[in-house]
Amino acid sequence: MDCSLPIKLLTSDLKNIDNQIPLVLHGSDILGIKAFADMIMVDPIFILVSVVVISFLVNVFQKQKKSNNFPPGPMPLPIIGNMHMINTLKPQKSFTEMSKKYGPIFTVYLGAQRLVILCGYDTVKDALVNHAEEFAGRPCTAIDSKVSNEHGILFSNGENWRVMRKFTMSTLRHYGMGKKDIENKITEECDCLVQTFRSYAGKPFNNQTIINAAVANVIVCILLGHRYEYDDPTILKLMKLVNEIIRIMESRMVRLYNSYPSLVGWLPGSHRTLSKNHIEMQNFLRETFTRKQRELDVNNQGNLIDAFLAKQQEDKPESTLYFHDINLVKLVGNLFSAGMETSSTTLRWGLLLMMKYPEIQKTVQNEIENVIGSAQPQVEHRKEMPYTDAVIHEIQRFGDIVPGSLPHATATDVTFRGYNLPKGTTVIPLLHSALRDEAYFEKPEEFYPGHFLDSEGKFKKNEAFIPFSLGKRSCAGKNLAKKELFLFFTTLLQNFTFKAPTGAKLDLSPAVGLLSSPLPYEICAIPRR
């Protein structure tokens, strides 16, 4: 490895390190020379930065030395790695561009953290389906250790993950995904949402908090057995914590903390906010299930927390090993966050796109009138509504809600498509690259429901449609999410025509964060009946 890299950007305004503005290196080395000179003037800072640079170079050198035949990638800079090459607003776009040069499997560094990026549906499927066991791990990053520490379901590994996933899948099937009862709960929540929209009498309003609360109530019903009013302080606090956690998970300060935890840990920044929010959320959940513990009737379990607490009382080894209070707090937090944010974000993309494309909105409404009329939408209507089904699928594809997916890690040493990936390698299966794959989608950058319709107007599946990911780490609640999206979307379009406020410009650019959510916007819900 060439260790004579130019030292640039080493003193880039740390106060602005969390700003969501992509770092761009200019051709001139003036900035690097000036930064180097400034450091010499302040010996302690110069020494500190020198230590970090040397540590980075040694770290990269050791990884390259150990990694025989590792995927190619751009040369990293000291401290920041390849962060200067990645657009913070749209990292998935940067990775897609890199794949044109380095191929569908390549390596990037976020600080000192090395990531292998998988691009294109065929590559992602090959890894997550054909090599499912090998790519089923989660990386152990500094921030994950701080907020999760291998508990719950999203960021755990090994036997703990297997037990928690099995429990989650069976419990969701029992209380949610396979039950008519949960459909009734969703339709009741749809009615509450319609009433709230009506209260604005066609005037502009921001729908984010309302839709978040409506979708959150569905998962809260499964977890706790009840719902909250949309203005209840409890649900508002939980949603605020979750939204902020998701927003800052991909910030540069969090990335640097993962690379240099002992150095960055004592600095102010979003990594500290993230920890604080997790603690607040855990305290609330702990208080909630403590109350449930006192009220538990093992013969009358009504929700997921009841089922978990009943497991604690079983006289089995796994009751002590896995069904403990820490796992319960983490699991409920994982399910609440995932269950609320992804579906509500998809619905908000849907309403924004209906305003942007009123002719598509009208066609959906015509199909609703022909198939459902004024009756309450039900999941069974879906098979008779190919156009609406295609529009919902296209909203998910175009919205690209989790463009990078949650990171995977190799659970063992693996040779994948000619490259050797050691155990513990962090891998990003770029779902964005599958949902925008030109080999599978005719107009990948456009909102085009025809991607899911055949020549006769019937719904057609597309194997590259993987918004819930694939393999052993695919979304545990995808069947519940499908029900929610259909029922909420059809109920809202049955009752309202959505228009933008006068003079408003509809921006389809995503906001910054772990999820690709729409930028804040106002909407006019014009009653149809």
Short mmCIF file of C-alpha atoms in Angstrom, two decimals:
data_model
loop_
_atom_site.label_atom_id
_atom_site.label_comp_id
_atom_site.label_asym_id
_atom_site.label_seq_id
_atom_site.Cartn_x
_atom_site.Cartn_y
_atom_site.Cartn_z
CA MET A 1 0.00 0.00 0.00
CA ASP A 2 1.17 3.52 -0.83
CA CYS A 3 1.34 5.38 2.51
CA SER A 4 2.28 8.71 0.92
CA LEU A 5 -1.33 9.90 0.71
CA PRO A 6 -1.85 13.68 0.86
CA ILE A 7 -3.16 14.81 4.24
CA LYS A 8 -6.32 16.74 3.44
CA LEU A 9 -9.36 17.92 5.29
CA LEU A 10 -7.91 16.79 8.61
CA THR A 11 -9.16 19.89 10.35
CA SER A 12 -12.40 20.26 8.36
CA ASP A 13 -14.68 22.31 10.62
CA LEU A 14 -15.63 19.62 13.17
CA LYS A 15 -18.46 21.82 14.33
CA ASN A 16 -20.13 21.22 10.97
CA ILE A 17 -19.30 17.53 10.71
CA ASP A 18 -22.99 16.59 11.02
CA ASN A 19 -24.12 19.03 8.33
CA GLN A 20 -25.82 17.10 5.58
CA ILE A 21 -23.62 18.59 2.85
CA PRO A 22 -21.43 16.22 0.81
CA LEU A 23 -17.69 16.73 1.24
CA VAL A 24 -16.04 17.48 -2.08
CA LEU A 25 -12.30 17.49 -2.72
CA HIS A 26 -11.00 20.01 -5.21
CA GLY A 27 -8.11 19.33 -7.56
CA SER A 28 -5.77 21.70 -5.76
CA ASP A 29 -3.85 20.61 -2.67
CA ILE A 30 -3.99 24.10 -1.15
CA LEU A 31 -6.59 23.08 1.42
CA GLY A 32 -4.54 20.10 2.55
CA ILE A 33 -1.34 22.16 2.82
CA LYS A 34 -3.12 24.86 4.82
CA ALA A 35 -4.66 22.27 7.16
CA PHE A 36 -1.26 20.69 7.67
CA ALA A 37 0.34 24.07 8.42
CA ASP A 38 -2.42 24.99 10.87
CA MET A 39 -1.88 21.75 12.76
CA ILE A 40 1.81 22.37 13.13
CA MET A 41 0.98 25.68 14.84
CA VAL A 42 -0.94 23.82 17.57
CA ASP A 43 1.26 20.96 18.72
CA PRO A 44 -1.29 18.96 20.78
CA ILE A 45 -3.79 18.94 17.93
CA PHE A 46 -1.07 18.07 15.43
CA ILE A 47 0.07 15.17 17.58
CA LEU A 48 -3.49 13.93 18.09
CA VAL A 49 -4.30 14.06 14.39
CA SER A 50 -0.98 12.42 13.54
CA VAL A 51 -1.79 9.53 15.85
CA VAL A 52 -5.20 9.11 14.24
CA VAL A 53 -3.73 9.22 10.73
CA ILE A 54 -1.06 6.66 11.59
CA SER A 55 -3.67 4.43 13.27
CA PHE A 56 -5.85 4.69 10.18
CA LEU A 57 -3.02 3.80 7.82
CA VAL A 58 -1.93 0.87 9.96
CA ASN A 59 -5.55 -0.33 10.19
CA VAL A 60 -6.05 -0.17 6.42
CA PHE A 61 -2.68 -1.79 5.76
CA GLN A 62 -3.40 -4.67 8.16
CA LYS A 63 -6.84 -5.27 6.62
CA GLN A 64 -5.40 -5.32 3.11
CA LYS A 65 -2.58 -7.59 4.20
CA LYS A 66 -5.02 -10.08 5.76
CA SER A 67 -7.46 -9.88 2.85
CA ASN A 68 -6.24 -11.90 -0.08
CA ASN A 69 -8.32 -11.17 -3.19
CA PHE A 70 -10.65 -8.64 -1.55
CA PRO A 71 -13.09 -6.63 -3.74
CA PRO A 72 -11.58 -3.52 -5.39
CA GLY A 73 -12.52 0.04 -4.56
CA PRO A 74 -11.33 3.65 -4.42
CA MET A 75 -8.26 4.54 -2.37
CA PRO A 76 -9.30 5.84 1.09
CA LEU A 77 -7.96 9.06 2.61
CA PRO A 78 -6.68 9.26 6.19
CA ILE A 79 -9.39 9.64 8.86
CA ILE A 80 -12.37 10.11 6.50
CA GLY A 81 -11.75 7.11 4.26
CA ASN A 82 -13.97 7.54 1.17
CA MET A 83 -16.54 9.78 2.86
CA HIS A 84 -15.52 12.68 0.61
CA MET A 85 -16.70 10.66 -2.39
CA ILE A 86 -20.16 9.86 -1.00
CA ASN A 87 -23.11 12.20 -1.37
CA THR A 88 -24.65 12.35 2.11
CA LEU A 89 -28.03 13.29 0.67
CA LYS A 90 -28.07 10.31 -1.71
CA PRO A 91 -25.35 7.79 -0.78
CA GLN A 92 -27.10 5.12 -2.84
CA LYS A 93 -26.50 7.21 -5.97
CA SER A 94 -22.80 7.48 -5.17
CA PHE A 95 -22.52 3.72 -4.69
CA THR A 96 -24.36 3.08 -7.96
CA GLU A 97 -21.91 5.33 -9.80
CA MET A 98 -18.93 3.60 -8.15
CA SER A 99 -20.26 0.22 -9.29
CA LYS A 100 -19.91 1.37 -12.91
CA LYS A 101 -16.16 1.66 -12.36
CA TYR A 102 -15.43 -1.11 -9.84
CA GLY A 103 -18.13 -3.64 -10.68
CA PRO A 104 -21.15 -4.99 -8.74
CA ILE A 105 -18.98 -5.89 -5.72
CA PHE A 106 -16.60 -3.25 -4.38
CA THR A 107 -15.10 -1.84 -1.18
CA VAL A 108 -15.45 1.59 0.43
CA TYR A 109 -14.24 3.03 3.73
CA LEU A 110 -16.42 5.20 5.98
CA GLY A 111 -13.67 6.52 8.20
CA ALA A 112 -11.76 3.37 9.15
CA GLN A 113 -14.85 1.18 8.76
CA ARG A 114 -14.55 -1.07 5.71
CA LEU A 115 -17.73 -1.94 3.80
CA VAL A 116 -18.37 -4.23 0.87
CA ILE A 117 -21.17 -2.94 -1.37
CA LEU A 118 -23.33 -5.31 -3.43
CA CYS A 119 -25.04 -3.74 -6.46
CA GLY A 120 -27.73 -5.05 -8.80
CA TYR A 121 -30.55 -7.50 -8.14
CA ASP A 122 -28.66 -10.58 -9.34
CA THR A 123 -25.72 -9.88 -7.00
CA VAL A 124 -27.94 -9.07 -4.01
CA LYS A 125 -30.05 -12.19 -4.55
CA ASP A 126 -26.97 -14.37 -4.98
CA ALA A 127 -25.65 -13.22 -1.61
CA LEU A 128 -28.84 -13.16 0.46
CA VAL A 129 -30.58 -16.24 -1.01
CA ASN A 130 -27.92 -18.54 -2.49
CA HIS A 131 -25.47 -17.78 0.35
CA ALA A 132 -28.09 -17.04 3.00
CA GLU A 133 -26.25 -18.49 5.99
CA GLU A 134 -22.93 -16.85 5.13
CA PHE A 135 -24.48 -13.35 4.85
CA ALA A 136 -26.91 -13.62 7.78
CA GLY A 137 -24.81 -11.76 10.35
CA ARG A 138 -24.88 -8.18 11.60
CA PRO A 139 -21.71 -6.11 12.07
CA CYS A 140 -20.69 -5.23 15.62
CA THR A 141 -20.16 -1.47 15.37
CA ALA A 142 -19.38 0.86 18.26
CA ILE A 143 -22.77 2.59 18.11
CA ASP A 144 -24.65 -0.73 17.93
CA SER A 145 -22.75 -2.00 20.96
CA LYS A 146 -23.76 1.12 22.82
CA VAL A 147 -27.47 1.07 21.98
CA SER A 148 -28.18 -2.61 21.31
CA ASN A 149 -25.32 -4.75 22.63
CA GLU A 150 -26.45 -7.88 20.73
CA HIS A 151 -30.00 -7.88 22.15
CA GLY A 152 -33.36 -7.70 20.39
CA ILE A 153 -33.75 -8.79 16.78
CA LEU A 154 -32.43 -6.11 14.40
CA PHE A 155 -28.76 -5.99 15.44
CA SER A 156 -28.22 -9.26 17.32
CA ASN A 157 -26.37 -12.36 16.10
CA GLY A 158 -26.08 -16.07 16.75
CA GLU A 159 -28.50 -18.01 18.91
CA ASN A 160 -30.01 -14.90 20.51
CA TRP A 161 -31.05 -13.63 17.10
CA ARG A 162 -32.43 -17.00 16.04
CA VAL A 163 -34.54 -17.35 19.21
CA MET A 164 -35.82 -13.76 19.02
CA ARG A 165 -36.67 -14.03 15.31
CA LYS A 166 -38.50 -17.34 15.77
CA PHE A 167 -40.50 -15.88 18.68
CA THR A 168 -41.25 -12.70 16.72
CA MET A 169 -42.42 -14.51 13.59
CA SER A 170 -44.69 -16.91 15.47
CA THR A 171 -46.12 -14.16 17.70
CA LEU A 172 -46.77 -11.78 14.80
CA ARG A 173 -48.56 -14.58 12.97
CA HIS A 174 -50.67 -15.25 16.05
CA TYR A 175 -51.55 -11.67 16.91
CA GLY A 176 -51.25 -9.90 13.61
CA MET A 177 -50.21 -11.11 10.20
CA GLY A 178 -52.50 -14.12 9.86
CA LYS A 179 -55.54 -12.92 11.78
CA LYS A 180 -58.77 -11.27 10.65
CA ASP A 181 -58.74 -9.42 13.99
CA ILE A 182 -55.77 -7.32 12.99
CA GLU A 183 -57.46 -6.41 9.71
CA ASN A 184 -60.37 -5.12 11.75
CA LYS A 185 -57.97 -3.11 13.92
CA ILE A 186 -56.39 -1.59 10.82
CA THR A 187 -59.78 -0.64 9.35
CA GLU A 188 -60.77 0.96 12.67
CA GLU A 189 -57.56 2.97 12.54
CA CYS A 190 -58.32 3.90 8.92
CA ASP A 191 -61.65 5.35 10.07
CA CYS A 192 -59.89 7.41 12.77
CA LEU A 193 -57.42 8.69 10.18
CA VAL A 194 -60.23 9.64 7.78
CA GLN A 195 -62.02 11.58 10.55
CA THR A 196 -58.81 13.46 11.36
CA PHE A 197 -58.22 14.33 7.69
CA ARG A 198 -61.83 15.54 7.41
CA SER A 199 -61.31 17.89 10.34
CA TYR A 200 -59.06 20.05 8.14
CA ALA A 201 -61.99 20.70 5.75
CA GLY A 202 -59.77 20.69 2.66
CA LYS A 203 -57.29 23.20 4.07
CA PRO A 204 -53.52 22.54 3.89
CA PHE A 205 -51.87 20.50 6.65
CA ASN A 206 -48.75 18.41 7.26
CA ASN A 207 -49.70 14.74 7.44
CA GLN A 208 -46.48 13.30 8.88
CA THR A 209 -47.37 13.11 12.59
CA ILE A 210 -50.94 11.96 11.90
CA ILE A 211 -49.95 9.13 9.56
CA ASN A 212 -47.07 8.10 11.84
CA ALA A 213 -49.48 7.86 14.78
CA ALA A 214 -52.08 5.89 12.81
CA VAL A 215 -49.54 3.30 11.63
CA ALA A 216 -47.86 3.24 15.06
CA ASN A 217 -51.20 2.34 16.64
CA VAL A 218 -51.34 -0.88 14.60
CA ILE A 219 -48.02 -2.16 15.95
CA VAL A 220 -48.81 -0.79 19.43
CA CYS A 221 -52.00 -2.85 19.37
CA ILE A 222 -49.96 -6.00 18.67
CA LEU A 223 -47.28 -5.12 21.24
CA LEU A 224 -49.42 -3.67 24.06
CA GLY A 225 -53.03 -4.40 23.18
CA HIS A 226 -54.34 -0.81 22.93
CA ARG A 227 -54.12 2.39 20.85
CA TYR A 228 -53.34 6.06 21.51
CA GLU A 229 -55.09 9.21 20.38
CA TYR A 230 -53.02 11.04 17.78
CA ASP A 231 -52.29 13.91 20.17
CA ASP A 232 -51.43 11.71 23.17
CA PRO A 233 -48.10 12.87 24.70
CA THR A 234 -46.87 9.27 25.01
CA ILE A 235 -47.18 8.38 21.33
CA LEU A 236 -45.87 11.82 20.32
CA LYS A 237 -42.78 11.32 22.46
CA LEU A 238 -42.12 7.83 21.12
CA MET A 239 -42.50 8.96 17.51
CA LYS A 240 -40.19 11.92 18.07
CA LEU A 241 -37.51 9.65 19.53
CA VAL A 242 -37.79 7.13 16.70
CA ASN A 243 -37.79 9.80 13.98
CA GLU A 244 -34.68 11.43 15.42
CA ILE A 245 -32.88 8.11 15.85
CA ILE A 246 -33.50 7.19 12.21
CA ARG A 247 -32.57 10.66 10.98
CA ILE A 248 -29.13 10.68 12.62
CA MET A 249 -28.16 7.02 12.24
CA GLU A 250 -26.40 7.85 8.97
CA SER A 251 -24.78 11.11 10.11
CA ARG A 252 -21.06 11.60 9.60
CA MET A 253 -20.44 11.89 13.33
CA VAL A 254 -21.98 8.46 13.92
CA ARG A 255 -19.83 7.05 11.11
CA LEU A 256 -16.70 8.58 12.63
CA TYR A 257 -17.70 7.28 16.07
CA ASN A 258 -17.89 3.78 14.61
CA SER A 259 -14.37 4.24 13.25
CA TYR A 260 -12.75 5.98 16.23
CA PRO A 261 -14.97 5.37 19.29
CA SER A 262 -12.31 6.14 21.92
CA LEU A 263 -11.44 9.44 20.24
CA VAL A 264 -14.85 10.66 19.05
CA GLY A 265 -16.75 9.34 22.07
CA TRP A 266 -15.94 12.35 24.24
CA LEU A 267 -16.79 14.89 21.53
CA PRO A 268 -20.29 16.45 21.28
CA GLY A 269 -22.39 15.31 18.34
CA SER A 270 -25.22 13.16 17.05
CA HIS A 271 -23.68 9.94 18.39
CA ARG A 272 -24.43 11.23 21.91
CA THR A 273 -27.96 12.26 20.93
CA LEU A 274 -28.52 8.77 19.58
CA SER A 275 -27.51 7.15 22.86
CA LYS A 276 -29.67 9.59 24.85
CA ASN A 277 -32.74 8.86 22.71
CA HIS A 278 -32.28 5.11 23.06
CA ILE A 279 -32.05 5.41 26.84
CA GLU A 280 -35.25 7.49 26.95
CA MET A 281 -37.08 4.96 24.79
CA GLN A 282 -35.84 2.02 26.84
CA ASN A 283 -36.95 3.66 30.08
CA PHE A 284 -40.47 4.17 28.73
CA LEU A 285 -40.71 0.59 27.45
CA ARG A 286 -39.33 -0.77 30.71
CA GLU A 287 -41.98 1.09 32.70
CA THR A 288 -44.69 -0.17 30.31
CA PHE A 289 -43.84 -3.86 30.48
CA THR A 290 -43.25 -3.62 34.25
CA ARG A 291 -46.92 -2.65 34.55
CA LYS A 292 -47.84 -5.51 32.22
CA GLN A 293 -45.81 -7.87 34.38
CA ARG A 294 -47.98 -7.09 37.41
CA GLU A 295 -51.17 -7.60 35.39
CA LEU A 296 -50.10 -10.74 33.47
CA ASP A 297 -52.52 -13.64 33.19
CA VAL A 298 -50.65 -16.44 31.40
CA ASN A 299 -53.97 -18.07 30.48
CA ASN A 300 -55.24 -14.92 28.80
CA GLN A 301 -52.40 -13.52 26.69
CA GLY A 302 -53.55 -10.68 24.46
CA ASN A 303 -50.41 -9.25 22.89
CA LEU A 304 -46.71 -9.76 22.18
CA ILE A 305 -45.49 -8.49 25.56
CA ASP A 306 -47.85 -10.89 27.35
CA ALA A 307 -46.47 -13.74 25.25
CA PHE A 308 -42.88 -12.75 26.04
CA LEU A 309 -43.55 -12.44 29.79
CA ALA A 310 -45.27 -15.83 29.74
CA LYS A 311 -42.12 -17.30 28.14
CA GLN A 312 -40.12 -15.96 31.09
CA GLN A 313 -42.19 -18.10 33.42
CA GLU A 314 -41.67 -21.35 31.53
CA ASP A 315 -39.30 -23.76 33.23
CA LYS A 316 -36.92 -24.04 30.29
CA PRO A 317 -33.24 -23.09 29.89
CA GLU A 318 -34.01 -20.59 27.10
CA SER A 319 -36.39 -18.71 29.41
CA THR A 320 -33.41 -17.49 31.42
CA LEU A 321 -30.93 -17.29 28.56
CA TYR A 322 -33.03 -15.30 26.09
CA PHE A 323 -36.42 -14.24 27.48
CA HIS A 324 -35.06 -11.69 29.92
CA ASP A 325 -36.05 -8.06 30.42
CA ILE A 326 -33.18 -6.60 28.37
CA ASN A 327 -34.17 -8.60 25.30
CA LEU A 328 -37.80 -7.60 25.80
CA VAL A 329 -36.97 -3.89 25.87
CA LYS A 330 -34.78 -4.13 22.78
CA LEU A 331 -37.22 -6.35 20.87
CA VAL A 332 -40.24 -4.12 21.50
CA GLY A 333 -38.19 -1.05 20.57
CA ASN A 334 -37.03 -2.73 17.34
CA LEU A 335 -40.56 -3.74 16.36
CA PHE A 336 -42.10 -0.38 17.22
CA SER A 337 -39.48 1.52 15.20
CA ALA A 338 -39.57 -0.78 12.17
CA GLY A 339 -43.35 -1.28 12.29
CA MET A 340 -44.10 2.42 12.39
CA GLU A 341 -41.53 4.16 10.28
CA THR A 342 -41.34 2.10 7.09
CA SER A 343 -45.10 1.81 6.47
CA SER A 344 -45.88 5.41 7.39
CA THR A 345 -43.04 6.65 5.16
CA THR A 346 -44.42 4.59 2.26
CA LEU A 347 -47.91 6.06 2.76
CA ARG A 348 -46.53 9.60 2.80
CA TRP A 349 -44.67 8.90 -0.44
CA GLY A 350 -47.95 7.55 -1.83
CA LEU A 351 -49.96 10.68 -1.10
CA LEU A 352 -47.18 12.92 -2.41
CA LEU A 353 -47.04 10.92 -5.65
CA MET A 354 -50.84 11.03 -6.03
CA MET A 355 -50.67 14.83 -5.87
CA LYS A 356 -47.81 14.83 -8.36
CA TYR A 357 -49.65 12.53 -10.78
CA PRO A 358 -53.40 13.35 -10.51
CA GLU A 359 -54.26 11.18 -13.53
CA ILE A 360 -52.90 8.10 -11.73
CA GLN A 361 -54.82 9.11 -8.59
CA LYS A 362 -58.02 9.33 -10.65
CA THR A 363 -57.50 5.90 -12.21
CA VAL A 364 -57.03 4.37 -8.74
CA GLN A 365 -60.20 6.07 -7.53
CA ASN A 366 -62.15 4.76 -10.51
CA GLU A 367 -61.04 1.22 -9.72
CA ILE A 368 -61.98 1.69 -6.05
CA GLU A 369 -65.47 2.84 -7.12
CA ASN A 370 -65.90 -0.09 -9.51
CA VAL A 371 -64.73 -2.79 -7.10
CA ILE A 372 -65.45 -1.48 -3.58
CA GLY A 373 -67.91 1.37 -4.05
CA SER A 374 -68.78 2.92 -0.70
CA ALA A 375 -68.09 -0.27 1.31
CA GLN A 376 -65.18 -0.62 3.71
CA PRO A 377 -62.02 -1.72 1.84
CA GLN A 378 -60.86 -5.22 2.77
CA VAL A 379 -57.68 -7.12 1.98
CA GLU A 380 -59.62 -9.59 -0.18
CA HIS A 381 -60.46 -6.73 -2.59
CA ARG A 382 -56.81 -6.53 -3.61
CA LYS A 383 -56.92 -9.43 -6.05
CA GLU A 384 -59.70 -7.64 -7.97
CA MET A 385 -57.76 -4.34 -8.17
CA PRO A 386 -54.67 -4.88 -10.35
CA TYR A 387 -54.08 -1.18 -11.08
CA THR A 388 -54.24 -0.13 -7.42
CA ASP A 389 -52.01 -3.07 -6.51
CA ALA A 390 -49.51 -2.00 -9.18
CA VAL A 391 -49.55 1.61 -7.93
CA ILE A 392 -48.84 0.52 -4.33
CA HIS A 393 -45.96 -1.65 -5.52
CA GLU A 394 -44.59 1.22 -7.60
CA ILE A 395 -44.85 3.58 -4.60
CA GLN A 396 -42.68 1.15 -2.64
CA ARG A 397 -40.22 0.75 -5.51
CA PHE A 398 -39.95 4.44 -6.36
CA GLY A 399 -39.97 5.54 -2.70
CA ASP A 400 -37.00 3.23 -2.10
CA ILE A 401 -37.65 3.39 1.64
CA VAL A 402 -34.53 1.53 2.85
CA PRO A 403 -32.10 2.13 -0.03
CA GLY A 404 -29.09 0.48 1.60
CA SER A 405 -30.89 -2.04 3.80
CA LEU A 406 -29.62 -2.62 7.31
CA PRO A 407 -25.96 -3.70 7.11
CA HIS A 408 -25.14 -7.40 6.97
CA ALA A 409 -21.95 -9.16 8.02
CA THR A 410 -20.39 -12.40 6.91
CA ALA A 411 -21.05 -15.05 9.55
CA THR A 412 -18.07 -17.09 8.35
CA ASP A 413 -15.21 -16.83 5.86
CA VAL A 414 -16.80 -16.96 2.41
CA THR A 415 -15.68 -16.90 -1.22
CA PHE A 416 -18.30 -14.94 -3.12
CA ARG A 417 -18.11 -14.46 -6.87
CA GLY A 418 -14.35 -14.92 -6.81
CA TYR A 419 -13.65 -12.60 -3.85
CA ASN A 420 -12.59 -13.72 -0.39
CA LEU A 421 -14.59 -12.10 2.42
CA PRO A 422 -13.33 -12.88 5.94
CA LYS A 423 -15.78 -13.55 8.76
CA GLY A 424 -17.15 -10.30 10.17
CA THR A 425 -16.89 -8.30 6.92
CA THR A 426 -19.57 -5.60 6.83
CA VAL A 427 -21.71 -5.97 3.70
CA ILE A 428 -24.29 -3.54 2.29
CA PRO A 429 -26.77 -5.22 -0.09
CA LEU A 430 -27.88 -2.09 -1.96
CA LEU A 431 -31.64 -2.57 -2.28
CA HIS A 432 -31.76 0.69 -4.22
CA SER A 433 -29.73 -0.91 -6.99
CA ALA A 434 -32.23 -3.77 -7.26
CA LEU A 435 -35.28 -1.49 -7.26
CA ARG A 436 -33.63 0.65 -9.96
CA ASP A 437 -32.14 -2.23 -11.93
CA GLU A 438 -32.47 -1.43 -15.65
CA ALA A 439 -32.48 -5.14 -16.47
CA TYR A 440 -35.77 -5.57 -14.60
CA PHE A 441 -37.51 -2.19 -14.73
CA GLU A 442 -38.27 -0.40 -18.00
CA LYS A 443 -38.20 3.12 -16.54
CA PRO A 444 -36.22 2.77 -13.30
CA GLU A 445 -35.97 6.49 -12.51
CA GLU A 446 -39.62 7.27 -13.20
CA PHE A 447 -42.83 6.63 -11.26
CA TYR A 448 -44.41 4.11 -13.62
CA PRO A 449 -47.10 1.65 -12.39
CA GLY A 450 -46.71 -0.20 -15.70
CA HIS A 451 -43.72 -1.94 -14.14
CA PHE A 452 -46.29 -4.21 -12.45
CA LEU A 453 -48.92 -4.54 -15.21
CA ASP A 454 -48.95 -6.83 -18.22
CA SER A 455 -50.29 -5.97 -21.69
CA GLU A 456 -53.83 -6.90 -20.61
CA GLY A 457 -53.76 -4.68 -17.52
CA LYS A 458 -53.40 -7.60 -15.11
CA PHE A 459 -51.01 -7.40 -12.17
CA LYS A 460 -47.61 -9.00 -12.79
CA LYS A 461 -44.89 -9.76 -10.28
CA ASN A 462 -41.31 -8.59 -10.70
CA GLU A 463 -38.64 -10.61 -8.91
CA ALA A 464 -36.40 -7.55 -8.46
CA PHE A 465 -39.10 -5.94 -6.29
CA ILE A 466 -37.43 -6.50 -2.90
CA PRO A 467 -38.31 -3.55 -0.62
CA PHE A 468 -38.44 -5.95 2.34
CA SER A 469 -35.02 -7.41 1.43
CA LEU A 470 -34.35 -11.14 1.00
CA GLY A 471 -33.04 -14.11 2.91
CA LYS A 472 -32.80 -14.75 6.62
CA ARG A 473 -32.72 -11.06 7.55
CA SER A 474 -35.74 -10.04 5.47
CA CYS A 475 -38.43 -7.97 7.19
CA ALA A 476 -40.28 -10.10 9.75
CA GLY A 477 -43.43 -7.98 9.47
CA LYS A 478 -43.74 -7.71 5.68
CA ASN A 479 -47.15 -9.43 5.51
CA LEU A 480 -48.53 -7.05 8.12
CA ALA A 481 -47.05 -4.11 6.20
CA LYS A 482 -48.72 -5.25 2.96
CA LYS A 483 -52.12 -5.29 4.69
CA GLU A 484 -51.55 -1.86 6.20
CA LEU A 485 -50.49 -0.26 2.93
CA PHE A 486 -53.45 -1.57 0.97
CA LEU A 487 -56.09 -0.74 3.58
CA PHE A 488 -54.79 2.72 4.48
CA PHE A 489 -54.12 3.72 0.85
CA THR A 490 -57.46 2.57 -0.57
CA THR A 491 -59.46 4.02 2.34
CA LEU A 492 -57.82 7.42 1.99
CA LEU A 493 -58.29 7.57 -1.80
CA GLN A 494 -61.88 6.33 -1.44
CA ASN A 495 -62.66 9.30 0.81
CA PHE A 496 -60.41 12.10 -0.51
CA THR A 497 -58.82 13.60 -3.56
CA PHE A 498 -55.36 14.87 -2.65
CA LYS A 499 -54.09 18.15 -4.05
CA ALA A 500 -51.11 20.39 -3.38
CA PRO A 501 -51.74 23.79 -1.78
CA THR A 502 -51.94 26.65 -4.26
CA GLY A 503 -48.49 27.60 -5.49
CA ALA A 504 -46.73 24.68 -3.78
CA LYS A 505 -43.91 22.90 -5.61
CA LEU A 506 -43.84 19.14 -5.15
CA ASP A 507 -40.27 17.98 -4.49
CA LEU A 508 -39.62 14.25 -4.88
CA SER A 509 -36.13 14.46 -3.36
CA PRO A 510 -35.69 12.27 -0.26
CA ALA A 511 -34.79 13.62 3.16
CA VAL A 512 -31.50 12.66 4.84
CA GLY A 513 -31.42 9.63 7.12
CA LEU A 514 -31.34 5.85 7.33
CA LEU A 515 -34.72 5.79 5.55
CA SER A 516 -35.51 7.54 2.29
CA SER A 517 -38.49 9.60 3.43
CA PRO A 518 -40.14 12.48 1.56
CA LEU A 519 -39.26 16.02 2.53
CA PRO A 520 -41.90 17.73 4.72
CA TYR A 521 -44.88 18.84 2.63
CA GLU A 522 -48.43 20.10 3.09
CA ILE A 523 -51.46 18.46 1.56
CA CYS A 524 -55.09 19.32 0.87
CA ALA A 525 -57.51 16.41 1.44
CA ILE A 526 -60.65 17.28 -0.53
CA PRO A 527 -63.59 15.11 0.63
CA ARG A 528 -65.15 13.01 -2.14
CA ARG A 529 -68.34 12.20 -0.24
#
